[in-house]
Short mmCIF file of C-alpha atoms in Angstrom, two decimals:
data_model
loop_
_atom_site.label_atom_id
_atom_site.label_comp_id
_atom_site.label_asym_id
_atom_site.label_seq_id
_atom_site.Cartn_x
_atom_site.Cartn_y
_atom_site.Cartn_z
CA MET A 1 0.88 26.18 2.54
CA GLY A 2 -1.42 23.07 3.42
CA LEU A 3 -1.30 20.15 0.66
CA LEU A 4 -4.56 21.07 -0.57
CA ASP A 5 -3.76 24.75 -1.05
CA PHE A 6 -0.84 23.58 -2.77
CA PHE A 7 -2.67 21.68 -5.54
CA LYS A 8 -5.51 24.39 -5.64
CA ASP A 9 -2.96 26.72 -6.81
CA LYS A 10 -2.10 24.20 -9.50
CA GLY A 11 -5.86 24.55 -10.51
CA PHE A 12 -7.16 21.49 -8.37
CA LYS A 13 -11.08 21.96 -7.90
CA ALA A 14 -12.44 18.54 -7.32
CA SER A 15 -11.36 15.21 -6.54
CA GLY A 16 -10.40 13.47 -10.02
CA ASP A 17 -8.71 16.91 -11.19
CA ARG A 18 -5.28 16.47 -13.23
CA VAL A 19 -3.04 19.06 -12.19
CA GLN A 20 0.27 20.09 -13.86
CA LEU A 21 3.71 20.71 -11.78
CA GLY A 22 6.47 23.05 -12.59
CA ASP A 23 8.42 20.08 -13.85
CA GLY A 24 5.97 19.38 -16.37
CA SER A 25 4.69 16.03 -14.70
CA GLN A 26 0.77 15.64 -14.36
CA TRP A 27 -0.84 14.17 -11.66
CA GLU A 28 -4.54 12.99 -10.75
CA VAL A 29 -5.49 14.02 -7.11
CA LEU A 30 -7.82 11.93 -5.39
CA LEU A 31 -9.45 13.40 -2.12
CA ASP A 32 -11.00 10.99 0.67
CA VAL A 33 -11.75 8.02 -1.73
CA GLU A 34 -13.79 5.06 -0.51
CA ASN A 35 -13.06 2.63 -3.48
CA VAL A 36 -10.58 2.90 -6.30
CA GLU A 37 -9.86 0.23 -9.05
CA ARG A 38 -7.71 1.12 -11.66
CA THR A 39 -6.10 -0.88 -14.50
CA VAL A 40 -2.68 0.84 -15.52
CA GLU A 41 -1.81 0.22 -19.11
CA ASP A 42 0.78 2.99 -19.55
CA ASN A 43 2.20 5.59 -17.14
CA VAL A 44 0.08 6.89 -14.30
CA SER A 45 0.93 9.37 -11.78
CA LEU A 46 -1.73 9.37 -8.72
CA ILE A 47 -1.73 11.04 -5.41
CA VAL A 48 -4.50 10.20 -2.70
CA VAL A 49 -5.12 12.20 0.35
CA HIS A 50 -7.25 11.04 3.23
CA SER A 51 -7.98 14.12 5.04
CA SER A 52 -11.17 12.71 7.25
CA ALA A 53 -11.68 9.46 9.64
CA ASP A 54 -12.76 7.24 6.96
CA THR A 55 -11.80 3.74 5.25
CA ALA A 56 -10.46 3.34 1.70
CA LYS A 57 -10.01 0.36 -0.42
CA MET A 58 -7.79 0.63 -3.51
CA HIS A 59 -6.80 -2.03 -6.15
CA PHE A 60 -4.40 -1.48 -9.07
CA ASP A 61 -3.49 -3.89 -11.95
CA VAL A 62 -0.34 -2.69 -13.42
CA CYS A 63 -0.09 -4.05 -16.92
CA GLN A 64 2.97 -5.43 -18.68
CA ARG A 65 5.63 -2.60 -19.27
CA ALA A 66 3.39 0.03 -17.45
CA SER A 67 4.51 2.15 -14.49
CA LEU A 68 2.49 3.55 -11.39
CA LYS A 69 3.64 6.33 -9.35
CA LEU A 70 1.51 6.41 -6.28
CA ILE A 71 1.57 9.23 -3.38
CA GLU A 72 -0.67 8.43 -0.32
CA VAL A 73 -0.99 11.12 2.33
CA PHE A 74 -2.85 10.65 5.63
CA THR A 75 -3.92 13.98 7.28
CA GLY A 76 -6.88 12.38 8.94
CA ASP A 77 -7.24 9.24 11.08
CA CYS A 78 -7.97 7.04 7.86
CA PHE A 79 -7.97 3.32 7.47
CA SER A 80 -6.64 2.58 4.11
CA GLU A 81 -5.99 -0.80 2.21
CA CYS A 82 -4.08 -0.92 -0.95
CA ASP A 83 -3.53 -4.08 -3.34
CA ILE A 84 -1.21 -3.95 -6.12
CA HIS A 85 -0.73 -6.59 -8.54
CA GLN A 86 2.18 -6.07 -11.28
CA GLN A 87 2.84 -7.83 -14.42
CA ALA A 88 6.07 -8.33 -16.22
CA ASP A 89 8.53 -5.44 -16.47
CA SER A 90 5.98 -3.12 -14.80
CA VAL A 91 7.31 -0.67 -12.42
CA CYS A 92 5.64 0.68 -9.36
CA ASP A 93 6.90 3.57 -7.16
CA ILE A 94 4.99 4.25 -3.81
CA THR A 95 5.22 6.89 -1.30
CA CYS A 96 3.28 7.03 1.74
CA VAL A 97 3.30 9.85 4.20
CA SER A 98 1.27 10.22 7.53
CA VAL A 99 0.82 12.85 10.04
CA ALA A 100 -2.14 11.26 11.97
CA GLY A 101 -3.35 8.29 13.64
CA SER A 102 -3.60 6.25 10.49
CA VAL A 103 -3.43 2.73 9.19
CA ALA A 104 -1.65 2.19 5.77
CA ASP A 105 -1.93 -1.51 4.72
CA TYR A 106 -0.21 -2.68 1.49
CA THR A 107 -0.23 -6.11 -0.41
CA ILE A 108 1.85 -6.05 -3.60
CA ASP A 109 1.93 -9.18 -5.58
CA LEU A 110 4.82 -9.24 -8.39
CA ASP A 111 3.14 -11.74 -11.02
CA GLY A 112 5.36 -11.04 -14.06
CA GLN A 113 9.20 -11.38 -14.41
CA HIS A 114 11.14 -8.51 -14.12
CA ALA A 115 8.54 -6.34 -12.23
CA SER A 116 9.97 -3.82 -9.76
CA ASN A 117 8.23 -2.29 -6.73
CA ARG A 118 9.79 0.75 -4.56
CA LEU A 119 7.98 1.84 -1.45
CA ARG A 120 9.16 4.61 0.67
CA SER A 121 7.18 5.70 3.83
CA ALA A 122 7.49 8.44 6.61
CA TYR A 123 5.03 9.06 9.54
CA ILE A 124 4.86 11.09 12.73
CA ALA A 125 2.65 10.14 15.39
CA GLY A 126 1.91 12.46 18.44
CA GLY A 127 -0.23 12.81 21.30
CA GLU A 128 -2.08 9.63 22.10
CA GLU A 129 -2.17 8.54 18.09
CA ARG A 130 -1.74 5.43 16.98
CA THR A 131 -0.24 5.02 13.43
CA LYS A 132 0.55 1.58 11.71
CA VAL A 133 2.08 0.77 8.24
CA SER A 134 1.44 -2.94 7.38
CA LEU A 135 3.53 -4.20 4.28
CA ARG A 136 3.10 -7.45 2.38
CA VAL A 137 5.46 -7.95 -0.79
CA ASN A 138 4.44 -11.14 -2.70
CA HIS A 139 7.60 -12.47 -4.97
CA ASN A 140 5.33 -14.96 -6.96
CA VAL A 141 7.75 -15.30 -9.87
CA SER A 142 11.06 -14.95 -10.57
CA ASP A 143 13.87 -12.30 -11.63
CA CYS A 144 11.57 -9.39 -9.47
CA THR A 145 12.91 -6.79 -7.62
CA SER A 146 11.35 -4.93 -4.26
CA ASP A 147 12.84 -2.17 -2.09
CA SER A 148 11.00 -0.97 0.74
CA LEU A 149 11.90 1.59 3.52
CA VAL A 150 9.64 2.92 6.19
CA LYS A 151 10.58 5.48 8.87
CA GLY A 152 8.58 6.27 12.02
CA VAL A 153 8.60 8.88 14.59
CA ALA A 154 6.67 8.72 17.90
CA GLY A 155 6.36 11.26 20.34
CA GLY A 156 4.11 11.79 23.46
CA LYS A 157 2.06 8.62 24.31
CA ALA A 158 1.97 7.61 20.69
CA VAL A 159 2.44 4.16 19.12
CA GLY A 160 3.79 3.62 15.78
CA GLU A 161 3.70 0.05 14.25
CA PHE A 162 5.19 -1.47 11.33
CA TYR A 163 4.57 -5.02 10.36
CA GLY A 164 6.50 -6.23 7.21
CA LEU A 165 6.55 -9.56 5.25
CA VAL A 166 8.72 -10.50 2.08
CA TYR A 167 7.20 -13.65 0.68
CA VAL A 168 9.20 -15.40 -1.96
CA ALA A 169 7.76 -18.39 -3.83
CA GLN A 170 9.21 -21.47 -4.51
CA ASP A 171 10.01 -20.65 -8.17
CA ALA A 172 10.98 -17.25 -7.65
CA GLN A 173 14.62 -17.62 -8.24
CA ARG A 174 16.90 -14.68 -8.78
CA THR A 175 14.65 -12.54 -6.47
CA ASP A 176 16.03 -9.19 -5.12
CA ALA A 177 14.44 -8.14 -2.15
CA ARG A 178 15.05 -5.54 0.54
CA GLN A 179 12.64 -4.30 3.63
CA THR A 180 13.97 -1.75 6.19
CA ASN A 181 12.32 -0.02 9.18
CA ARG A 182 13.93 2.67 10.98
CA ASN A 183 12.29 4.27 13.90
CA ILE A 184 12.78 7.14 16.62
CA GLU A 185 10.95 7.32 19.93
CA ILE A 186 10.92 10.81 21.65
CA GLY A 187 10.33 10.17 25.25
CA SER A 188 9.59 7.56 27.87
CA GLU A 189 5.94 6.98 27.12
CA ALA A 190 6.29 6.66 23.13
CA LYS A 191 6.36 3.19 21.99
CA ILE A 192 7.52 1.78 18.49
CA ILE A 193 6.50 -2.01 17.54
CA THR A 194 8.21 -3.50 14.45
CA LYS A 195 8.26 -6.82 13.14
CA PRO A 196 9.78 -7.56 9.91
CA GLN A 197 9.99 -10.86 8.31
CA LEU A 198 10.90 -13.05 5.43
CA GLU A 199 9.47 -16.19 4.17
CA ILE A 200 11.52 -17.61 1.38
CA TYR A 201 11.01 -20.84 -0.58
CA ALA A 202 13.41 -20.35 -3.33
CA ASP A 203 17.40 -20.88 -2.99
CA ASP A 204 18.78 -18.18 -5.53
CA VAL A 205 17.59 -14.96 -3.79
CA LYS A 206 19.10 -11.92 -2.43
CA CYS A 207 16.82 -10.92 0.47
CA SER A 208 17.46 -8.77 3.64
CA HIS A 209 15.57 -7.04 6.10
CA GLY A 210 16.08 -5.02 9.31
CA ALA A 211 14.73 -2.91 11.86
CA THR A 212 15.94 -0.27 14.24
CA VAL A 213 14.36 1.68 17.20
CA GLY A 214 16.24 4.55 19.01
CA GLN A 215 16.21 8.07 20.52
CA LEU A 216 17.52 11.32 18.96
CA ASP A 217 21.22 11.97 18.98
CA GLY A 218 22.01 13.58 22.16
CA GLU A 219 25.46 14.69 21.09
CA ALA A 220 23.92 16.27 17.88
CA VAL A 221 21.09 18.10 19.65
CA MET A 222 23.85 19.53 22.12
CA TYR A 223 26.10 20.40 19.08
CA MET A 224 23.14 22.32 17.61
CA ARG A 225 22.15 24.05 21.09
CA GLN A 226 25.84 25.21 21.26
CA ARG A 227 25.33 27.28 18.09
CA GLY A 228 22.42 28.97 19.39
CA LEU A 229 19.28 26.56 18.58
CA SER A 230 17.03 25.77 21.47
CA GLU A 231 16.40 22.33 22.46
CA GLN A 232 13.22 22.32 20.72
CA GLN A 233 14.57 23.76 17.32
CA ALA A 234 17.51 21.02 17.55
CA ARG A 235 15.24 18.15 18.10
CA ARG A 236 13.07 19.25 15.20
CA LEU A 237 15.95 19.60 12.89
CA GLN A 238 17.18 16.44 13.66
CA ILE A 239 13.87 14.60 13.15
CA GLU A 240 13.19 16.80 9.89
CA GLY A 241 16.40 15.34 8.73
CA PHE A 242 15.43 11.98 9.47
CA VAL A 243 12.23 12.04 7.58
CA ASN A 244 12.78 14.36 4.98
CA ASP A 245 14.81 12.32 2.63
CA ILE A 246 11.53 10.31 2.15
CA VAL A 247 9.44 13.21 1.28
CA LEU A 248 11.63 15.26 -0.63
CA ALA A 249 12.17 12.64 -3.07
CA ALA A 250 8.82 13.10 -4.34
CA GLY A 251 10.23 16.35 -5.87
CA GLU A 252 7.78 19.51 -6.07
CA ILE A 253 5.13 17.71 -4.07
CA GLY A 254 7.57 16.40 -1.56
CA GLU A 255 8.41 19.90 -0.48
CA CYS A 256 4.97 20.55 0.45
CA LEU A 257 4.75 17.19 2.46
CA ALA A 258 7.77 18.36 4.10
CA GLU A 259 6.15 21.22 5.26
CA GLU A 260 3.14 19.11 6.63
CA MET A 261 5.62 17.16 8.52
CA THR A 262 7.33 20.26 9.96
CA ALA A 263 4.00 21.63 11.26
CA LYS A 264 3.27 18.05 12.72
CA LEU A 265 6.36 18.48 14.80
CA GLU A 266 5.43 21.98 16.05
CA ASN A 267 2.88 20.05 18.21
CA LEU A 268 4.71 16.73 18.99
#
Protein backbone atom coordinates (compact mmCIF):
# COMPACT_ATOMS: atom_id res chain seq x y z
CA MET A 1 0.00 0.00 0.00
CA GLY A 2 1.38 3.41 -1.00
CA LEU A 3 1.50 6.31 1.42
CA LEU A 4 -1.41 8.20 -0.12
CA ASP A 5 -3.49 5.03 -0.26
CA PHE A 6 -2.75 4.56 3.43
CA PHE A 7 -4.17 7.98 4.23
CA LYS A 8 -7.12 7.61 1.89
CA ASP A 9 -8.09 4.52 3.88
CA LYS A 10 -8.11 6.80 6.94
CA GLY A 11 -10.44 9.30 5.25
CA PHE A 12 -7.97 11.59 3.47
CA LYS A 13 -9.60 13.35 0.51
CA ALA A 14 -7.76 16.64 0.00
CA SER A 15 -4.61 18.37 1.15
CA GLY A 16 -5.22 19.80 4.62
CA ASP A 17 -7.50 16.99 5.78
CA ARG A 18 -7.05 15.58 9.26
CA VAL A 19 -6.89 11.83 9.61
CA GLN A 20 -7.14 9.74 12.74
CA LEU A 21 -4.95 6.69 13.22
CA GLY A 22 -5.60 3.55 15.17
CA ASP A 23 -3.72 4.85 18.21
CA GLY A 24 -6.10 7.82 18.42
CA SER A 25 -3.57 10.36 17.16
CA GLN A 26 -4.71 12.92 14.60
CA TRP A 27 -2.50 14.13 11.76
CA GLU A 28 -2.99 16.89 9.24
CA VAL A 29 -1.81 15.84 5.76
CA LEU A 30 -0.37 18.33 3.27
CA LEU A 31 0.32 17.20 -0.30
CA ASP A 32 2.74 18.99 -2.67
CA VAL A 33 2.60 22.31 -0.85
CA GLU A 34 4.56 25.34 -2.04
CA ASN A 35 4.44 27.55 1.04
CA VAL A 36 3.55 26.76 4.65
CA GLU A 37 3.67 29.27 7.50
CA ARG A 38 2.38 28.16 10.87
CA THR A 39 2.40 29.42 14.43
CA VAL A 40 2.20 26.37 16.70
CA GLU A 41 0.53 27.29 20.00
CA ASP A 42 -0.38 23.85 21.39
CA ASN A 43 0.23 20.33 20.05
CA VAL A 44 0.39 19.91 16.28
CA SER A 45 1.02 16.72 14.25
CA LEU A 46 1.69 17.32 10.57
CA ILE A 47 2.77 15.13 7.66
CA VAL A 48 3.97 16.72 4.43
CA VAL A 49 4.21 14.57 1.28
CA HIS A 50 6.26 15.79 -1.70
CA SER A 51 5.25 13.61 -4.66
CA SER A 52 6.28 15.87 -7.55
CA ALA A 53 9.35 17.71 -8.83
CA ASP A 54 8.68 21.06 -7.21
CA THR A 55 9.91 23.47 -4.55
CA ALA A 56 8.50 24.05 -1.09
CA LYS A 57 9.18 26.53 1.69
CA MET A 58 7.93 25.93 5.21
CA HIS A 59 8.22 28.11 8.31
CA PHE A 60 7.11 27.16 11.81
CA ASP A 61 7.09 29.27 14.97
CA VAL A 62 6.74 26.88 17.91
CA CYS A 63 5.51 28.87 20.87
CA GLN A 64 6.37 28.48 24.53
CA ARG A 65 5.48 25.00 25.86
CA ALA A 66 4.03 23.98 22.48
CA SER A 67 4.99 20.86 20.54
CA LEU A 68 5.31 20.07 16.84
CA LYS A 69 5.53 16.61 15.31
CA LEU A 70 6.54 16.88 11.67
CA ILE A 71 6.92 14.02 9.17
CA GLU A 72 8.26 15.04 5.76
CA VAL A 73 8.23 12.43 2.99
CA PHE A 74 9.82 12.74 -0.45
CA THR A 75 8.50 10.44 -3.18
CA GLY A 76 9.26 13.03 -5.89
CA ASP A 77 12.31 15.12 -6.74
CA CYS A 78 11.39 18.08 -4.57
CA PHE A 79 13.55 20.86 -3.11
CA SER A 80 12.25 21.74 0.35
CA GLU A 81 13.39 24.42 2.79
CA CYS A 82 12.10 24.24 6.35
CA ASP A 83 12.77 26.86 9.03
CA ILE A 84 11.73 26.17 12.61
CA HIS A 85 11.93 28.67 15.48
CA GLN A 86 11.38 27.28 18.96
CA GLN A 87 10.57 29.22 22.10
CA ALA A 88 11.08 28.25 25.76
CA ASP A 89 10.09 24.72 26.81
CA SER A 90 8.94 23.82 23.30
CA VAL A 91 9.43 20.39 21.76
CA CYS A 92 9.89 19.55 18.10
CA ASP A 93 10.17 16.03 16.68
CA ILE A 94 11.03 15.71 12.97
CA THR A 95 11.09 12.59 10.77
CA CYS A 96 12.33 12.98 7.20
CA VAL A 97 12.17 10.10 4.71
CA SER A 98 13.21 10.24 1.05
CA VAL A 99 13.00 7.67 -1.74
CA ALA A 100 13.71 10.19 -4.50
CA GLY A 101 16.38 12.58 -5.72
CA SER A 102 15.37 15.26 -3.29
CA VAL A 103 16.82 18.11 -1.23
CA ALA A 104 15.71 18.59 2.39
CA ASP A 105 17.13 21.75 3.96
CA TYR A 106 16.45 22.41 7.65
CA THR A 107 17.34 25.44 9.76
CA ILE A 108 16.38 25.12 13.40
CA ASP A 109 16.65 28.01 15.84
CA LEU A 110 16.39 27.25 19.55
CA ASP A 111 15.49 30.71 20.85
CA GLY A 112 14.01 29.93 24.27
CA GLN A 113 15.50 28.13 27.26
CA HIS A 114 14.81 24.39 27.64
CA ALA A 115 13.68 24.04 24.04
CA SER A 116 14.26 20.54 22.64
CA ASN A 117 14.64 19.37 19.05
CA ARG A 118 14.93 15.81 17.74
CA LEU A 119 15.44 14.96 14.06
CA ARG A 120 15.56 11.53 12.44
CA SER A 121 16.13 11.18 8.69
CA ALA A 122 16.59 8.27 6.29
CA TYR A 123 17.02 8.22 2.54
CA ILE A 124 17.64 5.67 -0.21
CA ALA A 125 19.04 6.92 -3.52
CA GLY A 126 19.48 4.79 -6.64
CA GLY A 127 20.14 5.08 -10.37
CA GLU A 128 21.62 8.52 -11.00
CA GLU A 129 19.67 10.28 -8.26
CA ARG A 130 21.20 12.91 -6.04
CA THR A 131 19.73 13.17 -2.56
CA LYS A 132 20.79 15.82 -0.07
CA VAL A 133 20.00 16.51 3.58
CA SER A 134 21.22 19.84 4.94
CA LEU A 135 20.80 20.67 8.62
CA ARG A 136 21.75 23.68 10.70
CA VAL A 137 20.80 23.74 14.39
CA ASN A 138 21.36 27.09 16.12
CA HIS A 139 21.58 26.98 19.91
CA ASN A 140 20.99 30.68 20.53
CA VAL A 141 20.25 30.55 24.27
CA SER A 142 21.26 28.39 27.22
CA ASP A 143 19.87 25.05 28.43
CA CYS A 144 18.58 23.66 25.12
CA THR A 145 18.99 20.18 23.61
CA SER A 146 19.18 18.83 20.09
CA ASP A 147 19.66 15.29 18.82
CA SER A 148 19.97 14.61 15.07
CA LEU A 149 20.53 11.29 13.30
CA VAL A 150 20.66 10.99 9.50
CA LYS A 151 21.08 7.67 7.69
CA GLY A 152 21.72 7.39 3.97
CA VAL A 153 21.96 4.58 1.42
CA ALA A 154 23.26 5.12 -2.13
CA GLY A 155 23.41 2.52 -4.90
CA GLY A 156 23.96 2.52 -8.66
CA LYS A 157 25.50 5.85 -9.67
CA ALA A 158 23.59 7.80 -7.04
CA VAL A 159 25.07 10.49 -4.80
CA GLY A 160 23.98 11.06 -1.22
CA GLU A 161 24.96 14.21 0.65
CA PHE A 162 24.77 15.38 4.25
CA TYR A 163 25.81 18.82 5.43
CA GLY A 164 25.31 19.44 9.13
CA LEU A 165 26.20 22.27 11.48
CA VAL A 166 25.58 22.71 15.18
CA TYR A 167 26.06 26.34 16.17
CA VAL A 168 26.34 27.27 19.85
CA ALA A 169 26.20 30.99 20.66
CA GLN A 170 28.42 32.61 23.27
CA ASP A 171 25.72 32.75 25.94
CA ALA A 172 24.23 29.33 25.16
CA GLN A 173 25.70 27.62 28.22
CA ARG A 174 24.69 24.08 29.19
CA THR A 175 23.89 23.19 25.59
CA ASP A 176 23.47 19.47 24.93
CA ALA A 177 23.79 18.76 21.19
CA ARG A 178 24.39 15.57 19.23
CA GLN A 179 24.62 15.13 15.46
CA THR A 180 25.31 11.79 13.76
CA ASN A 181 25.42 10.74 10.12
CA ARG A 182 25.70 7.06 9.07
CA ASN A 183 25.83 5.86 5.48
CA ILE A 184 26.08 2.80 3.25
CA GLU A 185 27.46 2.80 -0.29
CA ILE A 186 26.37 -0.10 -2.51
CA GLY A 187 28.75 -0.78 -5.36
CA SER A 188 31.80 1.09 -6.60
CA GLU A 189 29.97 3.88 -8.45
CA ALA A 190 27.74 5.14 -5.64
CA LYS A 191 29.05 8.09 -3.64
CA ILE A 192 28.33 9.53 -0.20
CA ILE A 193 29.48 13.02 0.82
CA THR A 194 29.23 13.90 4.50
CA LYS A 195 30.31 17.09 6.28
CA PRO A 196 29.16 17.44 9.91
CA GLN A 197 30.50 20.49 11.77
CA LEU A 198 30.47 22.12 15.20
CA GLU A 199 30.80 25.86 15.79
CA ILE A 200 30.93 26.51 19.53
CA TYR A 201 31.39 29.82 21.36
CA ALA A 202 30.27 28.73 24.86
CA ASP A 203 32.43 26.75 27.30
CA ASP A 204 29.89 24.78 29.38
CA VAL A 205 28.49 22.46 26.73
CA LYS A 206 28.10 18.80 25.78
CA CYS A 207 28.37 18.55 22.01
CA SER A 208 29.28 15.67 19.72
CA HIS A 209 29.20 14.92 16.02
CA GLY A 210 30.30 12.05 13.83
CA ALA A 211 29.96 10.45 10.42
CA THR A 212 30.60 7.02 8.92
CA VAL A 213 30.52 5.71 5.35
CA GLY A 214 30.74 1.97 4.80
CA GLN A 215 29.70 -0.98 2.68
CA LEU A 216 27.25 -3.75 3.47
CA ASP A 217 28.45 -6.32 5.99
CA GLY A 218 29.77 -9.13 3.79
CA GLU A 219 29.81 -11.67 6.61
CA ALA A 220 26.20 -10.94 7.47
CA VAL A 221 25.18 -11.32 3.83
CA MET A 222 27.02 -14.66 3.62
CA TYR A 223 25.36 -15.83 6.85
CA MET A 224 21.90 -15.10 5.48
CA ARG A 225 22.70 -16.75 2.15
CA GLN A 226 23.73 -19.90 4.00
CA ARG A 227 20.21 -19.98 5.38
CA GLY A 228 18.56 -20.01 1.97
CA LEU A 229 18.26 -16.34 1.06
CA SER A 230 19.45 -15.04 -2.28
CA GLU A 231 22.16 -12.39 -2.31
CA GLN A 232 19.61 -9.76 -3.30
CA GLN A 233 17.28 -10.76 -0.43
CA ALA A 234 20.15 -10.74 2.05
CA ARG A 235 21.29 -7.27 0.96
CA ARG A 236 17.74 -5.95 1.11
CA LEU A 237 17.19 -7.25 4.63
CA GLN A 238 20.43 -5.69 5.82
CA ILE A 239 19.51 -2.30 4.38
CA GLU A 240 16.00 -2.52 5.80
CA GLY A 241 17.49 -3.13 9.23
CA PHE A 242 19.76 -0.12 8.77
CA VAL A 243 17.02 2.42 7.99
CA ASN A 244 13.89 0.95 9.57
CA ASP A 245 14.73 1.96 13.13
CA ILE A 246 14.18 5.54 11.99
CA VAL A 247 10.95 5.07 10.05
CA LEU A 248 9.31 2.56 12.38
CA ALA A 249 9.70 5.00 15.26
CA ALA A 250 6.91 6.98 13.58
CA GLY A 251 4.41 4.34 14.69
CA GLU A 252 1.54 3.38 12.39
CA ILE A 253 2.69 5.86 9.74
CA GLY A 254 6.19 4.44 10.04
CA GLU A 255 5.01 1.00 8.96
CA CYS A 256 3.78 2.51 5.69
CA LEU A 257 7.04 4.45 5.28
CA ALA A 258 8.95 1.19 5.72
CA GLU A 259 6.93 -0.27 2.83
CA GLU A 260 7.88 2.74 0.67
CA MET A 261 11.56 2.15 1.42
CA THR A 262 11.28 -1.58 0.75
CA ALA A 263 9.69 -0.84 -2.64
CA LYS A 264 12.62 1.48 -3.41
CA LEU A 265 15.08 -1.27 -2.53
CA GLU A 266 13.49 -3.56 -5.12
CA ASN A 267 14.80 -1.23 -7.82
CA LEU A 268 18.12 -0.29 -6.23
